[in-house]
mmCIF file of C-alpha atoms in Angstrom:
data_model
loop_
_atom_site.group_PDB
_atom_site.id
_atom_site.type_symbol
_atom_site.label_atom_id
_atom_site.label_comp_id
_atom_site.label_asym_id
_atom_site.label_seq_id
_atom_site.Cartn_x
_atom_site.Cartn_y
_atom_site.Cartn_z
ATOM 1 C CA UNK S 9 135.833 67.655 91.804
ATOM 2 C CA UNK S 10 139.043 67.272 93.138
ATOM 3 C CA UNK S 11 139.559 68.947 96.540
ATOM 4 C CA UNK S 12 143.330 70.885 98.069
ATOM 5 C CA UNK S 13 144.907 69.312 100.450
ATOM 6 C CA UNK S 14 144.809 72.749 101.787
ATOM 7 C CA UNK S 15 143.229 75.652 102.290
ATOM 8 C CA UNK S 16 144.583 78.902 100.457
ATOM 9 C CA UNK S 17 141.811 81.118 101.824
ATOM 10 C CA UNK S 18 142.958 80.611 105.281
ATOM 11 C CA UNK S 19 146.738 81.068 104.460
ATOM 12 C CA UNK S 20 146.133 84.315 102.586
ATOM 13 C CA UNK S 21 143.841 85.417 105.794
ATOM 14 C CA UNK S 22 146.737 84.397 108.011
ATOM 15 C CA UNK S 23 149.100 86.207 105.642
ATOM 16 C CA UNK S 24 147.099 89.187 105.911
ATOM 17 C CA UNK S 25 147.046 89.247 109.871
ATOM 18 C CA UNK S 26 150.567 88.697 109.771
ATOM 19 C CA UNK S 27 151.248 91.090 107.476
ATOM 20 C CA UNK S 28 149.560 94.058 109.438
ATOM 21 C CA UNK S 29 150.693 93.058 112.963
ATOM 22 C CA UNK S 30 154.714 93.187 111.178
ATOM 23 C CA UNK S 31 153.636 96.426 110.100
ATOM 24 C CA UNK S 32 152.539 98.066 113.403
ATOM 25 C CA UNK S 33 155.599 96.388 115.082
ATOM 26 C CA UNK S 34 157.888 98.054 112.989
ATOM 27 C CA UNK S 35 155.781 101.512 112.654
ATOM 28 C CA UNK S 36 155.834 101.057 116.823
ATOM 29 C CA UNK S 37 159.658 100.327 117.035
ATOM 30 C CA UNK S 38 160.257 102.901 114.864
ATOM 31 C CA UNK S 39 158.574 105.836 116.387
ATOM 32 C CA UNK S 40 157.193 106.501 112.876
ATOM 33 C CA UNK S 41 154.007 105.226 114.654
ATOM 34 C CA UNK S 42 153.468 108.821 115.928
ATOM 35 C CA UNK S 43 153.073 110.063 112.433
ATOM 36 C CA UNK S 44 149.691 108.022 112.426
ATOM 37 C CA UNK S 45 148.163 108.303 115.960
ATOM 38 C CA UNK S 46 148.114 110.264 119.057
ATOM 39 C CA UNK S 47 150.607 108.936 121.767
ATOM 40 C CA UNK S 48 147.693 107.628 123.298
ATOM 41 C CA UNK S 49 146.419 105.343 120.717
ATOM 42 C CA UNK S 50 149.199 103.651 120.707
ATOM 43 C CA UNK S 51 148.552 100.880 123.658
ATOM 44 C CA UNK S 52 145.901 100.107 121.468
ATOM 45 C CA UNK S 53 147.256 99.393 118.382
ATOM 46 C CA UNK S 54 149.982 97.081 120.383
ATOM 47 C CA UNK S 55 146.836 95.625 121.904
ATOM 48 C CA UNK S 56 146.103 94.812 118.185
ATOM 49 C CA UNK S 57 149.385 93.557 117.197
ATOM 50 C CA UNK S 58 148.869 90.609 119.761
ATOM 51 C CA UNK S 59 145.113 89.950 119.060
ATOM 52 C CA UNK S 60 146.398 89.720 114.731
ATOM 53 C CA UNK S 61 149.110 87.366 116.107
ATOM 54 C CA UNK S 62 146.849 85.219 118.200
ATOM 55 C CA UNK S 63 143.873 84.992 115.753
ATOM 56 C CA UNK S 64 146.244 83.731 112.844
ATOM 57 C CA UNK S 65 147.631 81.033 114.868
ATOM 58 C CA UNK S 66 143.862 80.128 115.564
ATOM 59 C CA UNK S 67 143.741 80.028 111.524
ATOM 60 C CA UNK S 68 147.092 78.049 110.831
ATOM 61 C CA UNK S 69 145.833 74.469 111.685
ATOM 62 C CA UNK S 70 142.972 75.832 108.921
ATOM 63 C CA UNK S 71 145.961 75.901 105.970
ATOM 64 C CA UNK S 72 146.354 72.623 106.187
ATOM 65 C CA UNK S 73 143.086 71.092 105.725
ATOM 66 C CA UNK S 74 141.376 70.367 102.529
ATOM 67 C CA UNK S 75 139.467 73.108 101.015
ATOM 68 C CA UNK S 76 136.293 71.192 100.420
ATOM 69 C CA UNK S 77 134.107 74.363 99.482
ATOM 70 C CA UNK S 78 135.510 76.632 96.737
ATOM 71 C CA UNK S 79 135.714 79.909 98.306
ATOM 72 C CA UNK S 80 136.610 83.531 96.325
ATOM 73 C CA UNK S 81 139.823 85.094 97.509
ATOM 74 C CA UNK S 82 139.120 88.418 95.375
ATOM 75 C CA UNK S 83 137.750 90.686 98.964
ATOM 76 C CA UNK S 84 140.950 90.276 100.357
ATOM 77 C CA UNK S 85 142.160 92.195 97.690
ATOM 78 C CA UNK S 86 140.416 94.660 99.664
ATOM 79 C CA UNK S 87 143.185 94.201 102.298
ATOM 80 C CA UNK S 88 146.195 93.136 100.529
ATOM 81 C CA UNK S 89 146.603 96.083 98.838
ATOM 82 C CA UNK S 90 146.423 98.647 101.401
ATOM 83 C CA UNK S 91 148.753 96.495 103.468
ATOM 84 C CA UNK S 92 151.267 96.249 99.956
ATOM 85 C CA UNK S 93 150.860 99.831 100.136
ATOM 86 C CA UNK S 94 151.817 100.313 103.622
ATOM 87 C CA UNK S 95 155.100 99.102 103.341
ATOM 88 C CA UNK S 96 155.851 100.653 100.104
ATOM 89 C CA UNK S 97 155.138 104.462 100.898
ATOM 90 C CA UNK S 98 157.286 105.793 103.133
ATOM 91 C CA UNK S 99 156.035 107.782 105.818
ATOM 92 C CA UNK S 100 156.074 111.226 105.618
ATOM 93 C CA UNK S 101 155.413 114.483 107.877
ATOM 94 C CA UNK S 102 152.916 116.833 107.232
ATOM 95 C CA UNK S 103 154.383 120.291 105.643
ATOM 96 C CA UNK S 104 153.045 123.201 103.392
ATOM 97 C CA UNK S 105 152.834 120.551 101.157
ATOM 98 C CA UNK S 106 149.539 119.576 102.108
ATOM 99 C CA UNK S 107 148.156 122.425 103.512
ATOM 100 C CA UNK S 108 146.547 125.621 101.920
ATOM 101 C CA UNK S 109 145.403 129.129 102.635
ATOM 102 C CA UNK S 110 141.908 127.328 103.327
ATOM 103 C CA UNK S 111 143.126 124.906 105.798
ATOM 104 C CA UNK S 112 145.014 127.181 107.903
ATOM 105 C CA UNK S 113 143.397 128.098 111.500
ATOM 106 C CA UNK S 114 144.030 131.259 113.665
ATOM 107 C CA UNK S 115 142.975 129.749 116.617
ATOM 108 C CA UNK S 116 141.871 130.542 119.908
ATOM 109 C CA UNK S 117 140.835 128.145 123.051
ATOM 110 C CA UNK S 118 138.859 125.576 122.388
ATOM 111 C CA UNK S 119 136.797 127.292 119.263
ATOM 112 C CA UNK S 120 138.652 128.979 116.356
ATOM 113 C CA UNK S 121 138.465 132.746 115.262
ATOM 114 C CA UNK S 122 137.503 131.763 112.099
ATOM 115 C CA UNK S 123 137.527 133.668 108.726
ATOM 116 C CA UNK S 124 133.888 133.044 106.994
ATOM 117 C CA UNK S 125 135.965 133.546 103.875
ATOM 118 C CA UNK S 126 138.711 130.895 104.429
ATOM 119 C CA UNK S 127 135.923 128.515 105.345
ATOM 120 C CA UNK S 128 133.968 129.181 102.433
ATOM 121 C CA UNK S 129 137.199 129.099 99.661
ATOM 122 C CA UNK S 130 138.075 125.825 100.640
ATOM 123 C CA UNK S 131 135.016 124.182 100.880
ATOM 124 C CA UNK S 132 134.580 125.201 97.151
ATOM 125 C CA UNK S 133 137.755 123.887 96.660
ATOM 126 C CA UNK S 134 136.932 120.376 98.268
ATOM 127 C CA UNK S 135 140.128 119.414 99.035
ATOM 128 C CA UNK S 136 139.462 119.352 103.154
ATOM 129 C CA UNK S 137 136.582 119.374 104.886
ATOM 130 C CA UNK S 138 137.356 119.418 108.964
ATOM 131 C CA UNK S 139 134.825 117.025 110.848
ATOM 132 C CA UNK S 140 132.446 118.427 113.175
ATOM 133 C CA UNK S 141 133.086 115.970 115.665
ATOM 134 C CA UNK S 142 136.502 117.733 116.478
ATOM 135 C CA UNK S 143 135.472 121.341 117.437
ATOM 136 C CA UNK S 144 132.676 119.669 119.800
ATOM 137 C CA UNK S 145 135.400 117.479 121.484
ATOM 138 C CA UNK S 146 137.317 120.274 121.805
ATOM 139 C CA UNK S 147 134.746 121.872 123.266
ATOM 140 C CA UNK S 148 133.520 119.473 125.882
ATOM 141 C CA UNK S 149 137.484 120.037 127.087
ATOM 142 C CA UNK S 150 137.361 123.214 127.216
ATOM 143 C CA UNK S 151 136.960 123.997 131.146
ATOM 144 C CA UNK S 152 139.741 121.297 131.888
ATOM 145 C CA UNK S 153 142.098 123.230 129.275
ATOM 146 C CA UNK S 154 141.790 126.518 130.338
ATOM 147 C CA UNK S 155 142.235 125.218 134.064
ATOM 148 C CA UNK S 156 145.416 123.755 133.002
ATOM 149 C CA UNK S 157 146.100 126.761 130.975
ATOM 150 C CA UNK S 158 146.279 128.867 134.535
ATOM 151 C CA UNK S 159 147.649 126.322 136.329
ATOM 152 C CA UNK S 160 151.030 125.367 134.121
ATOM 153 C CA UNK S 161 151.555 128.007 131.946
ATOM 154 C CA UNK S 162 154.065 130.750 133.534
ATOM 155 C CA UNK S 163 156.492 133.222 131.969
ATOM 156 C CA UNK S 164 160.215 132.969 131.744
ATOM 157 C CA UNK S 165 162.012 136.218 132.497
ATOM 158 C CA UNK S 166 158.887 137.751 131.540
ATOM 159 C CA UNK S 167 159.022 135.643 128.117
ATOM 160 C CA UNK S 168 156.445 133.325 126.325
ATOM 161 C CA UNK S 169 158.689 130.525 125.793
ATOM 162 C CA UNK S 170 156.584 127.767 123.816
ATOM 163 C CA UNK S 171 157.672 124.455 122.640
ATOM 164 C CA UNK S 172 156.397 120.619 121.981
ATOM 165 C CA UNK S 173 154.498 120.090 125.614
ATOM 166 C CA UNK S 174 153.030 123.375 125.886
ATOM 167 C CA UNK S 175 152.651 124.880 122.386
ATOM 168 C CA UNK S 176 148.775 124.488 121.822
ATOM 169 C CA UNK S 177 148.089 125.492 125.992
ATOM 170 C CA UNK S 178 150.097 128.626 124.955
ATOM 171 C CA UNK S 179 147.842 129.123 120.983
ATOM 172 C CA UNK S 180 144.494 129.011 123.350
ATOM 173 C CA UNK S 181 145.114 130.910 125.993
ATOM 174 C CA UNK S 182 146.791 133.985 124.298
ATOM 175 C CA UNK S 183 144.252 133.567 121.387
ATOM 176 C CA UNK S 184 141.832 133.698 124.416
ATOM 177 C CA UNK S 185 143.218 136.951 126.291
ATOM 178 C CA UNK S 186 145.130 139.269 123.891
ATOM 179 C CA UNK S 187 145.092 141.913 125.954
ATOM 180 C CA UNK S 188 146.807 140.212 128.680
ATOM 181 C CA UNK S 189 149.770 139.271 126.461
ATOM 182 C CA UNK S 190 149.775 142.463 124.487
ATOM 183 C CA UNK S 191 153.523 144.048 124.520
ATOM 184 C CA UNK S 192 154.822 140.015 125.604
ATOM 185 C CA UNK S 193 157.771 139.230 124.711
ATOM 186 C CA UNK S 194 157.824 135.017 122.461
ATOM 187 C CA UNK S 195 160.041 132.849 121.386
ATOM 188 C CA UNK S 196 158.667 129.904 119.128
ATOM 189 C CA UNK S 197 159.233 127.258 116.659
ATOM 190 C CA UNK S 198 157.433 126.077 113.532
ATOM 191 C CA UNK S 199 157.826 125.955 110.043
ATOM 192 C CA UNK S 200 157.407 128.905 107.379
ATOM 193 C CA UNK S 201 154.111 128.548 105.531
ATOM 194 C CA UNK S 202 153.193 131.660 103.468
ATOM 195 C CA UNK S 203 150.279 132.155 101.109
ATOM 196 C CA UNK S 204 149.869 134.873 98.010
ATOM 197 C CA UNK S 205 147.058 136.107 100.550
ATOM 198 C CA UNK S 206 150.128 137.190 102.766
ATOM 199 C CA UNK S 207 151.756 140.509 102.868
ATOM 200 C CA UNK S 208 155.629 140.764 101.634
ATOM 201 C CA UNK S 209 156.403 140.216 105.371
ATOM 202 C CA UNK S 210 153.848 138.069 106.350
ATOM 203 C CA UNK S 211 154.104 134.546 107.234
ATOM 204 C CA UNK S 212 153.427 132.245 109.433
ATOM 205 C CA UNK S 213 155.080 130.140 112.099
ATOM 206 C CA UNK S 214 153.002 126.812 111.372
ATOM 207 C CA UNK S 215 152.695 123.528 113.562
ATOM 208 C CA UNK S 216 150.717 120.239 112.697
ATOM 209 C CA UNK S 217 148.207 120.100 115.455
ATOM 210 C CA UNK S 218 146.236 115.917 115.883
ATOM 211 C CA UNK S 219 143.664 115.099 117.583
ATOM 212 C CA UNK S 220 143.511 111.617 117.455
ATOM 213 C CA UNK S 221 145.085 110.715 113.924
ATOM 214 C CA UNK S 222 146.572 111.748 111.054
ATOM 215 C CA UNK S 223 143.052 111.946 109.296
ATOM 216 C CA UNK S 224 142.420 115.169 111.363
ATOM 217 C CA UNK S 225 145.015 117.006 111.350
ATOM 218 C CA UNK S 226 145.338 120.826 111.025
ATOM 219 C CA UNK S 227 147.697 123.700 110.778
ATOM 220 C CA UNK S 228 147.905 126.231 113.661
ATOM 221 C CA UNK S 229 150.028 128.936 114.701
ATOM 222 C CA UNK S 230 150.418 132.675 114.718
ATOM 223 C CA UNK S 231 150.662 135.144 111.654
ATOM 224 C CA UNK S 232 154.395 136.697 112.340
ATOM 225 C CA UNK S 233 155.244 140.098 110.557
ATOM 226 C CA UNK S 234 159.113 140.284 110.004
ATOM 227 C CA UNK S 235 161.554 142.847 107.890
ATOM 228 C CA UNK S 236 163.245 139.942 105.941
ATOM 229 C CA UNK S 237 160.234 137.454 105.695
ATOM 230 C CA UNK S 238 160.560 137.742 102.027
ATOM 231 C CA UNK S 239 164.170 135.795 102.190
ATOM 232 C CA UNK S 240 162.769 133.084 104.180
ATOM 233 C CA UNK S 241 162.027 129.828 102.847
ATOM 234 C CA UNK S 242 158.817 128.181 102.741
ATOM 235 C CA UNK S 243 158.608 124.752 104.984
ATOM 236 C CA UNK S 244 162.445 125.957 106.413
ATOM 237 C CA UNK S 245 162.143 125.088 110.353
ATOM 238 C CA UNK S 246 163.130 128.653 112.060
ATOM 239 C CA UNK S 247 162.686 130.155 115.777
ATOM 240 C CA UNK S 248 160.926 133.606 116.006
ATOM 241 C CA UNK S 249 161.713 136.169 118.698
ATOM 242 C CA UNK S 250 159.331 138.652 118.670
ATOM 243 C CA UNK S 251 156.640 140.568 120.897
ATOM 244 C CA UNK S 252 152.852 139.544 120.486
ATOM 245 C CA UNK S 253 150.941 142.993 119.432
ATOM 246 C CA UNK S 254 147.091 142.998 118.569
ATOM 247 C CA UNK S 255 146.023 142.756 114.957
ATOM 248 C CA UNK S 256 144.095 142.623 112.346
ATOM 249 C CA UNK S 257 143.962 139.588 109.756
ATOM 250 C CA UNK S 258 140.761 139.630 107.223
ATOM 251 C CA UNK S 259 138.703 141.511 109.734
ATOM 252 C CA UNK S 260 139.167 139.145 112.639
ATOM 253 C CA UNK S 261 141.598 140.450 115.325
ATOM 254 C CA UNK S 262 144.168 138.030 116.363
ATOM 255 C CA UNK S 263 147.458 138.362 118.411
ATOM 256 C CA UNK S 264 150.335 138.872 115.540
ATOM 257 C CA UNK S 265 154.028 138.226 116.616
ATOM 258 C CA UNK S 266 156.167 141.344 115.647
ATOM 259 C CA UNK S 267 159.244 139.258 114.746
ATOM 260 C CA UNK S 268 162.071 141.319 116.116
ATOM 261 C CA UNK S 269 164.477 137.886 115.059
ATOM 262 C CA UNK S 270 164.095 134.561 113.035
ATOM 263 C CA UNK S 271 166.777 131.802 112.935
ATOM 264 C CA UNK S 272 167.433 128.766 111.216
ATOM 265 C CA UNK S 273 166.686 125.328 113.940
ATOM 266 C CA UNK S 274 166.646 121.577 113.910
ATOM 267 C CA UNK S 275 163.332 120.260 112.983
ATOM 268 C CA UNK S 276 161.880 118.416 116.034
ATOM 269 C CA UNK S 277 162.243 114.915 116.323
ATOM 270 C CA UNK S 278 158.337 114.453 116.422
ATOM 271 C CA UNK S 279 156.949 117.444 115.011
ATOM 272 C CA UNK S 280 153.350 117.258 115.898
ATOM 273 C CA UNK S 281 151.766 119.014 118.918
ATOM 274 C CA UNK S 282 148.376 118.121 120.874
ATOM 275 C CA UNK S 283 145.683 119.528 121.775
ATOM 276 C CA UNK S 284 145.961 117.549 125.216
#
């Protein structure tokens, strides 16, 4: 049998590492990075770029040696094609797109004030199903949050003024003390997600809230009750100015924002918030 004077398993394997560490480069130079991973995951994934580099110039002297032993390259399929598709779909931000009725939370500090009903529609559905893992975590930081919470979170001319840094801080702790905010004036950002479930002037000032990736990401924000909600557009980024009031949504009570103003604004730059 006659044997290669070199080795194509190796130089697809060294393609392969290549191939991913260009892709995190770029996704990292880019900023588009962000629309994968926490900010804090991201020393990691540079830590990765170097190790991909460094192992495929550990395989290169491998290309050109003879292949002696006829090896399948058909399982790194299993990684050529992911990578193919990586650079071919463009990235996109989350939006009402991907979201439904089910997947939206109303939610407090570090658990959720959770609708049985929403819950149960979407699991029938089976289009989402939230991991466990993330309510404990956000559990187990609960103390430090609401610490942080008292300690950073102050009023502006008697205002709730939330934005990128603070905007889940804010969700917890007036989810977790509605009285105390009752009758506050707010000003905040999102984008308009409304559901046939909604009221005429219902809707909802919506953020994309990760964790750790994009795998586990969820809707937040607060149900907003406006005059004109009716002529605004669904995924349109807007600014409410309103007053928090107590209310009622599917038998849970929740803080609603009485929407006393809604603009047109720029959508943010990065347009994910987190949870810490």
């Amino acid at each position: 049998m006659k044997t290669r004077n070199y080795n194509i398993d190796a130089a697809f394997k060294v393609a392969i590492l290549l191939g991913f560490a260009l892709f995190f480069f770029l996704t990292i130079q880019s900023g588009q990075v962000l629309k994968y991973v926490h900010p804090r995951n991201v020393p990691f994934i540079k830590f990765a770029v170097i190790a991909m580099v460094l192992i495929s110039l550990f395989f290169i002297p491998e290309v050109f040696k003879p292949q002696r032993i006829k090896v399948s390259s058909i399982p790194l399929l299993f990684f050529i094609l992911p990578l193919i598709m990586a650079f071919l779909l463009p990235t996109q931000s989350f939006n009402s797109d991907y979201i439904s009725y089910g997947d939206l939370k109303f939610q407090g500090n570090s658990g959720n004030v959770d609708n049985p009903e929403i819950k149960t529609e979407y699991s029938e559905e089976g289009e989402y199903k939230e991991d466990i893992y993330i309510d404990e975590y956000l559990d187990s930081e609960n103390k430090n949050i609401m610490e942080l919470n008292r300690n950073e979170l102050q009023l502006i001319d008697e205002t709730i003024i939330m934005d990128n840094d603070n905007y889940v801080r804010w969700i917890q702790e007036i989810y977790e003390n509605i009285e105390k905010y009752n009758a506050k004036k707010i000003q905040v950002s999102g984008f308009v997600f409304k559901e046939e479930q909604f009221e005429d002037n219902e809707f909802v000032s919506a953020r994309m809230m990760m964790v750790c990736c994009a795998a586990d990401m969820q809707p937040i924000g607060f149900l907003c009750r406006y005059d004109k909600a009716a002529e605004l557009k669904v995924d349109t980024w807007i600014r409410v100015y309103g007053t928090i009031t107590k209310g009622e949504f599917n038998g849970n009570v929740i803080p609603v924002i009485e929407a006393d103003k809604v603009e047109n604004t720029e959508k943010p730059e990065f347009d994910y918030v987190y949870p810490f």
